[in-house]
Coordinates of C-alpha atoms in Angstrom, one line a residue:
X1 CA 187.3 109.4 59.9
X2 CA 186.1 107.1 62.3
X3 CA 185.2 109.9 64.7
X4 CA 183.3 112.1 62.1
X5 CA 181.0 108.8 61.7
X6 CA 180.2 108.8 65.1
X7 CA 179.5 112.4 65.1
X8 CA 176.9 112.1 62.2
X9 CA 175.5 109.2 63.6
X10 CA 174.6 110.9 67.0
X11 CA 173.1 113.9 65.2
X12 CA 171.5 112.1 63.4
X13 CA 170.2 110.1 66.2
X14 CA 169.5 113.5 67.8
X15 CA 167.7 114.9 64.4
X16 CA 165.3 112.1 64.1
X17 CA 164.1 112.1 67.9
X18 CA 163.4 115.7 67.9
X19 CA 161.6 114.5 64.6
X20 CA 159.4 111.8 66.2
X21 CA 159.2 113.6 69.4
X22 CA 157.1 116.2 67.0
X23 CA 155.1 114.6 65.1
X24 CA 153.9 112.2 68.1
X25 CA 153.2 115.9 70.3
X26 CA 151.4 117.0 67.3
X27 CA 149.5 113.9 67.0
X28 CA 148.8 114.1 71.0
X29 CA 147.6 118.1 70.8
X30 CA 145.6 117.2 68.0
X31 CA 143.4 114.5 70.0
X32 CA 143.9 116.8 73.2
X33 CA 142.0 119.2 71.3
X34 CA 139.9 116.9 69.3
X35 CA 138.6 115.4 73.2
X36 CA 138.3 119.0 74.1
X37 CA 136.2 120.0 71.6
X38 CA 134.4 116.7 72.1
X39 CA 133.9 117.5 75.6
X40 CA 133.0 121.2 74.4
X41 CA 130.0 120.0 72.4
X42 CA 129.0 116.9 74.8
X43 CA 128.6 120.2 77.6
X44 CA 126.7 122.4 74.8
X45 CA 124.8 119.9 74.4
X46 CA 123.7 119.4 77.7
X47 CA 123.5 122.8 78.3
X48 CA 121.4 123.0 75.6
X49 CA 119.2 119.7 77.1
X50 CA 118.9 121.7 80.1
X51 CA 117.4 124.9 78.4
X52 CA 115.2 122.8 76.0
X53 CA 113.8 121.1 79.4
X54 CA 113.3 124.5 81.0
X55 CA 111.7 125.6 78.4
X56 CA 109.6 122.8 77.7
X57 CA 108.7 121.9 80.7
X58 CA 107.4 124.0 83.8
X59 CA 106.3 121.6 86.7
X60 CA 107.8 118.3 87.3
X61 CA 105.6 115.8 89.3
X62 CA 106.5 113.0 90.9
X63 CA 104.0 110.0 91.3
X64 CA 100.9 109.3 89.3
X65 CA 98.5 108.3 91.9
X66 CA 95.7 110.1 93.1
X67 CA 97.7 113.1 94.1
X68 CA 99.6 113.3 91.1
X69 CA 97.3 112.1 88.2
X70 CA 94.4 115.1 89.7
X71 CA 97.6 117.3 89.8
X72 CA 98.8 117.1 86.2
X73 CA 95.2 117.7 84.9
X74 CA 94.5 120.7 87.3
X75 CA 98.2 122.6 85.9
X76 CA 97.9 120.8 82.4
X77 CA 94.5 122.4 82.0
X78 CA 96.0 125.8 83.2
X79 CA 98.2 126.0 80.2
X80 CA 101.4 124.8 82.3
X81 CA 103.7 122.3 80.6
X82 CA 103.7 119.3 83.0
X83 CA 106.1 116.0 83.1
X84 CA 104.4 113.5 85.1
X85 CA 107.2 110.2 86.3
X86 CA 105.2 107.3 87.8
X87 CA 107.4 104.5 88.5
X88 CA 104.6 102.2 87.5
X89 CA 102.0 102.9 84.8
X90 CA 100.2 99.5 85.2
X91 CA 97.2 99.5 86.9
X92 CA 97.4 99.8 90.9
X93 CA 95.9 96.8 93.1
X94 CA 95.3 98.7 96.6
X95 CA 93.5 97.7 99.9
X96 CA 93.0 101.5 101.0
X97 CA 91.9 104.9 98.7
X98 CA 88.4 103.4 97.6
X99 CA 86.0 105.8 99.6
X100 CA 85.7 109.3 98.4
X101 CA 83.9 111.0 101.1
X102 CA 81.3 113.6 99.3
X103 CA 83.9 116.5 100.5
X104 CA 86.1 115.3 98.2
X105 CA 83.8 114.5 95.5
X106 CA 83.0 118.2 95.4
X107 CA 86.9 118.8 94.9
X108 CA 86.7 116.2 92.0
X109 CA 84.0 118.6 90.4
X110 CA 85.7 121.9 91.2
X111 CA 88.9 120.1 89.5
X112 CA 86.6 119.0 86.4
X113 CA 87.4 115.5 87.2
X114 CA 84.0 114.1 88.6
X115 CA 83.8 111.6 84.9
X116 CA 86.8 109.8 86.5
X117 CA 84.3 107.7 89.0
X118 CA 82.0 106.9 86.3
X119 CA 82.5 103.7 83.6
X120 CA 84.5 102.1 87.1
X121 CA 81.4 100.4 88.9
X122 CA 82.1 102.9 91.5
X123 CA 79.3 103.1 94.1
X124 CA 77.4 105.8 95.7
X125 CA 77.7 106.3 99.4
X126 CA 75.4 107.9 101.6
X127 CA 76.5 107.6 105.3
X128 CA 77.4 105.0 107.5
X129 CA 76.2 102.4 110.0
X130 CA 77.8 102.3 113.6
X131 CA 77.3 99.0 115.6
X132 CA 78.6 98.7 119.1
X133 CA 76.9 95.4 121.3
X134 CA 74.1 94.4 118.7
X135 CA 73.0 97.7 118.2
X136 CA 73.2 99.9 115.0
X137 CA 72.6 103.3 113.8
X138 CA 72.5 104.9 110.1
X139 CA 74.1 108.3 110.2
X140 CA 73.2 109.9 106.7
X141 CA 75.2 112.9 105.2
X142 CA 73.7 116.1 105.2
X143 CA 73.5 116.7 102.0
X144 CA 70.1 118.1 101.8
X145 CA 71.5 121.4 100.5
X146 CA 73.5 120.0 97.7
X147 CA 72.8 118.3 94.3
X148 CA 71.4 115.3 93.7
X149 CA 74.5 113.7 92.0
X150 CA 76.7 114.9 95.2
X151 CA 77.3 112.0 97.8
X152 CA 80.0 109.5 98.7
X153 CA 81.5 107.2 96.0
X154 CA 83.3 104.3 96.8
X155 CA 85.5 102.0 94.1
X156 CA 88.4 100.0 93.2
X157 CA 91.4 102.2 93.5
X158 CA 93.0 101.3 90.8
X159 CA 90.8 101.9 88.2
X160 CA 89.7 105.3 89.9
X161 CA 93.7 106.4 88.9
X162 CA 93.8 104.8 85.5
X163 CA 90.4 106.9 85.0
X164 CA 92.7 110.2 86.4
X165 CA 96.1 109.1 84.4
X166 CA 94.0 108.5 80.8
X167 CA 92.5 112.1 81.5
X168 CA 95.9 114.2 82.1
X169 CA 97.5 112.2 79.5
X170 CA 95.0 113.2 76.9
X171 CA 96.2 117.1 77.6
X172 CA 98.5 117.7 74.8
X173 CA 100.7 119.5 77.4
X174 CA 100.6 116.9 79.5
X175 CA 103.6 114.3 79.6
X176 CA 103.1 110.8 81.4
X177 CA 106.3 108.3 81.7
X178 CA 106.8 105.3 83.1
X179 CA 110.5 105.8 85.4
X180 CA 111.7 105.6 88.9
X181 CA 113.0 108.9 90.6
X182 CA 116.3 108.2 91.9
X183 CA 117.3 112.1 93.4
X184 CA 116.3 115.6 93.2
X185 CA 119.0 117.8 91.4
X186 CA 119.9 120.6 94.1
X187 CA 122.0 123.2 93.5
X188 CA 123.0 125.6 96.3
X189 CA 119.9 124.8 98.0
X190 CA 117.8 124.9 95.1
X191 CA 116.0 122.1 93.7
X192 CA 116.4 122.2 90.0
X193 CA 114.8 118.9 88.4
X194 CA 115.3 115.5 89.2
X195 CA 117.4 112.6 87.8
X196 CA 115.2 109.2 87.0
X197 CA 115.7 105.7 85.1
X198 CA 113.6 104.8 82.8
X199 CA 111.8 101.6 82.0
X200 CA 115.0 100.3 79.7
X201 CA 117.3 101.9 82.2
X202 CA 118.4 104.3 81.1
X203 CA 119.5 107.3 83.5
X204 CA 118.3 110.4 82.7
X205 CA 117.7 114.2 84.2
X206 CA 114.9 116.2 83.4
X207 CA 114.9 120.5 84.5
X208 CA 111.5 122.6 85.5
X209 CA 111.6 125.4 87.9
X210 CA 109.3 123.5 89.9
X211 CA 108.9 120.0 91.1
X212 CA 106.4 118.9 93.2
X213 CA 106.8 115.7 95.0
X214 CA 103.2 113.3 95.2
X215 CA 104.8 109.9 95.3
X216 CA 103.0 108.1 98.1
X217 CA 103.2 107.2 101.5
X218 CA 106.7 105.1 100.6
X219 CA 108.5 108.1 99.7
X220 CA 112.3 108.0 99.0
X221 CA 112.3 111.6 98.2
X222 CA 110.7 113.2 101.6
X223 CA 113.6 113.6 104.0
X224 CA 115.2 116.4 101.9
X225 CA 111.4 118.4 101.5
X226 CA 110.4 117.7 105.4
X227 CA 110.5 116.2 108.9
X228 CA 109.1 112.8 108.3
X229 CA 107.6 111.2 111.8
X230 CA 105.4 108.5 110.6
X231 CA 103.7 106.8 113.1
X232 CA 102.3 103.3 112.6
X233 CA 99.2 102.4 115.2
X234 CA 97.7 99.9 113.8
X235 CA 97.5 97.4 110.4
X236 CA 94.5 97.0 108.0
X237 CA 93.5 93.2 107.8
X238 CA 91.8 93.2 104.2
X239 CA 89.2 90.8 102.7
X240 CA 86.9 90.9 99.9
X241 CA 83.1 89.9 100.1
X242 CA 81.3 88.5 97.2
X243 CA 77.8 88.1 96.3
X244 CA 76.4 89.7 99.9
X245 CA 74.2 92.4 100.9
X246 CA 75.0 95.1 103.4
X247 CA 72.2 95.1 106.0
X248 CA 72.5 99.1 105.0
X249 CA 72.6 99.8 101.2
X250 CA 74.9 102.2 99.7
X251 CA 76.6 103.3 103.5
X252 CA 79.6 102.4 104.9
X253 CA 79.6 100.3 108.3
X254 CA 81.8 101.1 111.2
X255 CA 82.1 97.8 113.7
X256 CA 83.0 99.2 117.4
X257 CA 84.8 95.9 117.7
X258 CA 87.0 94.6 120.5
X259 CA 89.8 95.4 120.0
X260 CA 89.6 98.0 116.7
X261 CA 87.1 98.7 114.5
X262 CA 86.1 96.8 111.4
X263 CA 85.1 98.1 108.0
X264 CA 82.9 97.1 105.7
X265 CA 81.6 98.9 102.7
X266 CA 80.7 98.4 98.5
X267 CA 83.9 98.5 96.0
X268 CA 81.7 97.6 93.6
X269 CA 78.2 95.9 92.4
X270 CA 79.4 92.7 93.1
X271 CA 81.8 93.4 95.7
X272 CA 82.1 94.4 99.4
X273 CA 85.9 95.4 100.6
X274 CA 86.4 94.0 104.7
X275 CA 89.3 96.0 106.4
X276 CA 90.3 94.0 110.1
X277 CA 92.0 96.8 112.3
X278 CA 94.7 95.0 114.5
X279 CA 96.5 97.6 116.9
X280 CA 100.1 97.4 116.6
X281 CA 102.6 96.5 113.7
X282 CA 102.6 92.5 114.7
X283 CA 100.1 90.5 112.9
X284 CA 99.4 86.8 112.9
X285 CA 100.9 84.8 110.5
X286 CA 99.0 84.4 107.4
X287 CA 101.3 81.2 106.1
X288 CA 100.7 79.2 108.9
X289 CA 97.0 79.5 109.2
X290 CA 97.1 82.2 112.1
X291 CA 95.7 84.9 110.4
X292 CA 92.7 83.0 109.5
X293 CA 92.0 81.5 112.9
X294 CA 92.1 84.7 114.4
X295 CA 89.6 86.4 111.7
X296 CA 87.1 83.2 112.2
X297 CA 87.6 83.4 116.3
X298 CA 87.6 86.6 117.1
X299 CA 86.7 88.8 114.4
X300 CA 83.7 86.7 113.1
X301 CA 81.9 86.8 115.8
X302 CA 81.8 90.6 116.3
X303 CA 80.5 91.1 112.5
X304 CA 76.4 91.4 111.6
X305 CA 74.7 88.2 110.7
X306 CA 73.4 89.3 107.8
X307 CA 77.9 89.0 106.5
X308 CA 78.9 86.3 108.4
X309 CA 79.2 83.6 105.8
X310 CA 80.4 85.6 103.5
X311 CA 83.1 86.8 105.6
X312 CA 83.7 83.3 106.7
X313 CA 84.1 82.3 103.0
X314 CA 86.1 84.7 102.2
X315 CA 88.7 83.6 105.2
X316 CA 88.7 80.3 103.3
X317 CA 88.8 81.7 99.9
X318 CA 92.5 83.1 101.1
X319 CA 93.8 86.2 99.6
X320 CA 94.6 87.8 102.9
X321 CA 96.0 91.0 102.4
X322 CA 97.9 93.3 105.4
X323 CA 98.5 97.2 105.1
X324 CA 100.4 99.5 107.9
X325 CA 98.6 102.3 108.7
X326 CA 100.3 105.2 109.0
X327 CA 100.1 108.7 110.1
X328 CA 102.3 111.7 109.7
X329 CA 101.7 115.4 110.3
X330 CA 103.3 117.6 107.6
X331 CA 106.5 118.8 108.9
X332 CA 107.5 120.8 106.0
X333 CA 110.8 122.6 105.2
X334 CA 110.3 125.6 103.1
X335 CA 112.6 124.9 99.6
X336 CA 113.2 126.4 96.9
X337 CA 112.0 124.5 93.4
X338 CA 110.1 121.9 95.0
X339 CA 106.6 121.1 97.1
X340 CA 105.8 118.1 98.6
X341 CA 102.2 116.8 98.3
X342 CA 99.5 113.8 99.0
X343 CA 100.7 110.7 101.3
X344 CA 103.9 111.9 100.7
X345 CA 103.8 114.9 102.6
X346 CA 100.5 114.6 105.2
X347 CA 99.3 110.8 106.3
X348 CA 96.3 110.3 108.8
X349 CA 94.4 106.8 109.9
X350 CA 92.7 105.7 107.0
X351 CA 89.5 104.7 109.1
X352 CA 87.6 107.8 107.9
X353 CA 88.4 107.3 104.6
X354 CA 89.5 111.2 104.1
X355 CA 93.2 110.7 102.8
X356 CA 91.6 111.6 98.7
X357 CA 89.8 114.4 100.8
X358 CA 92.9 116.4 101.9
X359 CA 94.6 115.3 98.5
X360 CA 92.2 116.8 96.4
X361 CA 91.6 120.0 98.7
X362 CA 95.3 120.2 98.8
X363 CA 95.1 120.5 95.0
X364 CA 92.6 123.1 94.7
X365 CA 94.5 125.3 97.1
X366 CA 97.6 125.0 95.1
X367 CA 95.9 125.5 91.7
X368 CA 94.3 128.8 92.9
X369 CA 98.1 130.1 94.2
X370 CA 99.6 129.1 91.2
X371 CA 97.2 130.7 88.8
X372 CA 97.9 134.3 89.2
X373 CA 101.8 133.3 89.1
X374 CA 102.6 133.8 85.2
X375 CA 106.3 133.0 85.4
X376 CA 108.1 130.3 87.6
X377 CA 111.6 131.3 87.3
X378 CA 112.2 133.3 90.1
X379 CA 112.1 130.4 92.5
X380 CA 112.9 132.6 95.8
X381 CA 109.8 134.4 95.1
X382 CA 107.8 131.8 94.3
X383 CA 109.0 129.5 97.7
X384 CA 107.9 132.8 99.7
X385 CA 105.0 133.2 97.6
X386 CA 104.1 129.3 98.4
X387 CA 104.9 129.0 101.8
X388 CA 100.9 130.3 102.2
X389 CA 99.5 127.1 100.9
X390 CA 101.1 125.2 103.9
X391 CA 98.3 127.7 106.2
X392 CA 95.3 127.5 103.7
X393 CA 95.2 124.1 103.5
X394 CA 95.0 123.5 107.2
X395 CA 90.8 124.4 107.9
X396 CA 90.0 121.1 105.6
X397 CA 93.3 118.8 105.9
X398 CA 93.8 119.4 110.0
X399 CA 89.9 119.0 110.4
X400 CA 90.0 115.7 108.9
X401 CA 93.2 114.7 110.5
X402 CA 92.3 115.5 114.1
X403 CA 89.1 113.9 113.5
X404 CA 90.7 110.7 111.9
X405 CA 93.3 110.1 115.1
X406 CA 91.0 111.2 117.6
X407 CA 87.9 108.9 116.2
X408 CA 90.6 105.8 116.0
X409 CA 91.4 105.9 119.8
X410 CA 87.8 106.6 121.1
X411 CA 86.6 103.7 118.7
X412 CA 88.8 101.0 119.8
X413 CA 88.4 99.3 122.9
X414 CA 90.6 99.9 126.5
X415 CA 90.9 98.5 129.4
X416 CA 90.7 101.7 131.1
X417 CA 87.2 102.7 132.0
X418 CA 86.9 105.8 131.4
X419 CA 88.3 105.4 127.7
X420 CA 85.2 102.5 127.3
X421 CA 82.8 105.4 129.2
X422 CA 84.2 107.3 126.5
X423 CA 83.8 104.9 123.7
X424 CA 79.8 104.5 124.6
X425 CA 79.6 108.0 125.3
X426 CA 80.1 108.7 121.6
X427 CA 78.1 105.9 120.0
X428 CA 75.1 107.1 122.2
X429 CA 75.7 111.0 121.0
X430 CA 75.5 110.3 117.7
X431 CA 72.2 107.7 117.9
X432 CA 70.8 111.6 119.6
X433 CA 70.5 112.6 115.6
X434 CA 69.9 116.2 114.6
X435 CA 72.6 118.4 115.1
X436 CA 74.5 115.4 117.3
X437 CA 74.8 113.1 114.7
X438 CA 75.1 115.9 111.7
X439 CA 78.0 118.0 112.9
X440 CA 80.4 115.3 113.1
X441 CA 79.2 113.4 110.1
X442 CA 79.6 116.5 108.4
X443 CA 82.9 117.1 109.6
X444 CA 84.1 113.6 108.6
X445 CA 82.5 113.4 105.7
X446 CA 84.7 116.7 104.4
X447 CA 81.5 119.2 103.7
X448 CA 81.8 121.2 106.7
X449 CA 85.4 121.0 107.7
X450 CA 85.8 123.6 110.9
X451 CA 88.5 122.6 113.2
X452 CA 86.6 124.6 116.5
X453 CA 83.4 122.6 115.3
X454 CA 85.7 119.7 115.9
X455 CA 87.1 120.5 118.8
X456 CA 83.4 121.6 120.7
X457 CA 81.7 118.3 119.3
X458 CA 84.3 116.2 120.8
X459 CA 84.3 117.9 124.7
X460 CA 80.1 117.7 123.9
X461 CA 80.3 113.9 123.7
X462 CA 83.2 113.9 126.8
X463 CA 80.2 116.4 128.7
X464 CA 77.5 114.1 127.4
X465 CA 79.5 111.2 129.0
X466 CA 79.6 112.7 132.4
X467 CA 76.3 113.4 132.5
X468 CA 74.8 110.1 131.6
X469 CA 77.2 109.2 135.1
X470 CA 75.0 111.0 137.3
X471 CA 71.5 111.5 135.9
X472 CA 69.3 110.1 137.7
X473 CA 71.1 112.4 140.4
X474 CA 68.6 110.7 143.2
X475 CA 68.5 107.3 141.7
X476 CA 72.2 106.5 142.5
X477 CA 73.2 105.1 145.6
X478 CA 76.1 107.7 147.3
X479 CA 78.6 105.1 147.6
X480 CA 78.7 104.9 143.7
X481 CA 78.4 109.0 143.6
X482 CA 82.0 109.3 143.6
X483 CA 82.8 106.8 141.7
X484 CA 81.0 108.0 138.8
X485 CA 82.1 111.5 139.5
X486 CA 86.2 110.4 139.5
X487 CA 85.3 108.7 136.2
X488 CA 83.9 111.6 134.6
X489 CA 86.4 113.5 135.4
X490 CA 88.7 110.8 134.0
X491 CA 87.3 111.0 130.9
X492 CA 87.6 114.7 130.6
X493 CA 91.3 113.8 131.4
X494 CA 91.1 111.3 128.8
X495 CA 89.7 113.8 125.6
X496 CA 92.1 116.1 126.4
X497 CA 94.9 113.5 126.1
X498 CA 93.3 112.3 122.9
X499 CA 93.0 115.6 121.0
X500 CA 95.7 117.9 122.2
X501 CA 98.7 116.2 121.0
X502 CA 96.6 115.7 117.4
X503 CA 95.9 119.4 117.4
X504 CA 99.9 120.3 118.8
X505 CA 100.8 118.2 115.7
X506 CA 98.9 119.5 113.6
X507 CA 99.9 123.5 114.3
X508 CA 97.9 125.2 116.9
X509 CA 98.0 128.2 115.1
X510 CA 97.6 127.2 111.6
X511 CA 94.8 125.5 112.7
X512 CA 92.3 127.8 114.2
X513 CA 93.4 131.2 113.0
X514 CA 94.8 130.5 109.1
X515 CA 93.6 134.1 108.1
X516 CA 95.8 135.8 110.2
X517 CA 98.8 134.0 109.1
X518 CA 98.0 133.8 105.5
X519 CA 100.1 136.2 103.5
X520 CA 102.0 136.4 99.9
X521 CA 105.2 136.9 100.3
X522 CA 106.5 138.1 97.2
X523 CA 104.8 140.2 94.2
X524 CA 103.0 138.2 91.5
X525 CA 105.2 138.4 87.9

């Protein structure tokens, strides 16, 4: 009797296990396919995130500034469907970007942006003063054969991209937020959006079949898009002037001083922006009252009278501001979904002032390539199709570029005397006015940008050197003869060091024969 108890107690035992064992499976497949589903709809829904960006969206730009504010207008005005992330919408306080040479005014108007310097203070420019040793010369630009309204305009950088940002923002097509790219999204080579956080924090990822890269010269985002070798020669000192007159209205003033030059022009009607060029990335300290010792010591000195107490106010005033200044040649690498443009992509010295030049240049040539090209999907087609705006760009952006480095070394002083033969020789060429003084103002100024112009003005002034050596032929006593001669050929020597690695950097090729390596690759769709 016993024993049958036992036996229904272990079957029962067995029954109910098998029971529970069920119902707790059951319970366990029902929330395995409950998170399945879950997971189901949370990648339908993603899916379908990613579709509604694609559709909604056909250019991605990164950075708002100059660049990408002009950018978004140009495509948003086209009828594409832009998505502009600026990691800061506030308004910018910069030392550098506030002189529009009238090359790139002309760009502002083909781009149907020219309102943007107007309602700012912004300030025409007409040329520039060069001083070297006391002496000065005004070198207009030629801008006889243009309209009246054409010239230089100079301005606070800031609110020249607030202008830009308010004007692509008011495109109904034309989507401006405030986040930080963190990464592109690549997918087996191909660059398929990027992922951002927002203002609150929040991570997010947006889709476009293209993105185009325009976020400054502090780019986190280059090294995948390019072969970044930024070169640092020297570092803006910057000041501001108030209540002062330049001793040449409405022109920017070049300072051949020892040993850099020194900037002064008009940021606005009440103001006149100072940029100190120290060679070299190590500055005197500006806590410990280095910085200003130096500027009242040395720098002081070399500046007109007509700015001295200003300038020497301003030292005291404080608000000493240092910049690097950097150069990079564009290196790019060809990819698939993405396009990398402005600082980010192509740096030069900013002692030209033609960095919103090639930007805005750069944008034109892109607009016209993308306007014919209806569909953006097929990205293989379209990286073939755009690997000819890397060539078209060149005439204006390696122009300026060439000129920029080139004008930076002959400008600043040396203790090598054929580099300060060199350094006179070209103050003295361009004091020749006429064609001496208006091909290379031209050339700087963005309105005749010809790289073999470039090239032939700068062996002139070299040639121009040598000759001043020697003439009076009989005048010069033969034991200085040879002296003079070893020196002019030293300075030949010298221009050729100068410009030749610019020009090597910059793509031989590219440079001086674009038309016969310009070609679309790939139908238009």
């Amino acid at each position: 009797m016993e024993y049958q108890y036992i036996i229904g107690g272990i079957l029962a035992f067995i029954l109910g296990f098998v029971l529970w064992h069920r119902s707790t499976g059951m319970k366990k497949t029902k929330e395995s396919r409950e998170n399945v589903r879950d997971e189901v709809v949370k990648s339908s829904e993603q899916v379908l995130c990613q579709s509604e960006n694609a559709t909604n969206t056909d250019i991605i730009i990164v950075g708002a500034g100059v660049a990408g504010s002009a950018l978004a207008y140009t495509l948003g005005k086209d009828g594409r469907r832009v998505h502009v992330i600026e990691r800061d919408l506030t308004l910018p306080d910069r030392i550098v970007g506030e002189l529009l040479q009238p090359g790139g005014y002309l760009k502002l108007i083909e781009l149907g942006l020219e309102d943007c310097v107007e309602e700012i203070d912004a300030q025409q420019v007409f040329g520039y003063a060069l001083y070297k040793n006391g002496k000065s010369t005004k070198l207009s630009y030629p801008l006889q054969n243009f309209d009246q309204d054409v010239a230089g305009r100079s301005f606070h950088n800031g609110r020249f991209i607030q202008r830009m940002r308010e004007k692509a923002a008011s495109l109904p097509n034309v989507r401006l937020e405030e986040g930080t790219v963190t990464s592109l999204l690549e997918v087996e080579g191909i660059v398929k959006g990027v992922q951002y956080k927002t203002k609150i924090g929040q991570e997010l990822t947006t889709y476009a079949p293209l993105t185009i890269v325009c976020d400054g010269c502090f780019s986190n985002l280059r090294r995948s898009l390019c072969n970044p070798k930024v070169d640092i020669p020297s570092c803006f000192v910057a000041l501001i002037l108030e209540n002062c007159e330049l001793p040449y209205p409405n022109h920017g003033h070049v300072i051949l001083a020892d040993p850099s030059p020194i900037l002064f022009y008009r940021i606005s009607s009440s103001e006149i922006r100072c940029l100190v060029d120290i060679p070299g990335q190590k500055l005197p300290s500006i806590s410990n009252g280095e910085m200003a010792n130096y500027l009242k010591t040395v720098v002081a000195p070399q500046t007109p009278q007509e700015l001295r107490d200003a300038f020497d106010f301003a030292i005291n005033k404080g608000n000493i501001r240092t910049m690097p200044n950097r150069s990079m040649p564009a290196a790019p690498y060809p990819t698939p979904g993405a396009l990398l443009l402005g600082d980010a992509f192509n740096m030069r010295h900013p002692l030209t002032g033609g960095g919103m030049t090639v930007a805005l240049s750069d944008i034109v040539v892109l607009r016209n390539l993308l306007r014919p090209f209806h569909d953006l999907s097929n990205v293989y087609s379209l990286c073939k199709y755009l690997e000819s705006f890397y060539t078209l760009r060149k005439p204006v952006a390696s122009t300026i570029n060439t000129l920029a480095g080139a004008l930076y070394k002959v400008f600043s002083a040396s203790t090598d005397p054929a580099r300060n033969e060199m350094r006179e020789a070209c103050f003295d060429y361009l004091t020749l006015g006429g064609v001496f003084s208006n091909g290379p103002i031209a050339l700087l100024s963005g309105l005749n940008p010809r790289p073999l112009k470039l090239v032939l003005h700068f062996f002139a002034v070299a040639i121009y050197g040598i000759s001043r050596l020697i003439v009076p032929f009989p005048s010069i006593p033969r034991m200085w003869i040879g002296a003079r001669m070893w020196i002019g050929a030293r300075m030949i020597s010298v221009a050729l060091r100068i410009i030749f690695p610019i020009i090597k950097a910059e793509g031989v090729r590219q440079m001086f024969f674009p038309t016969m390596l310009t070609h679309y690759r790939c139908q238009v769709v």
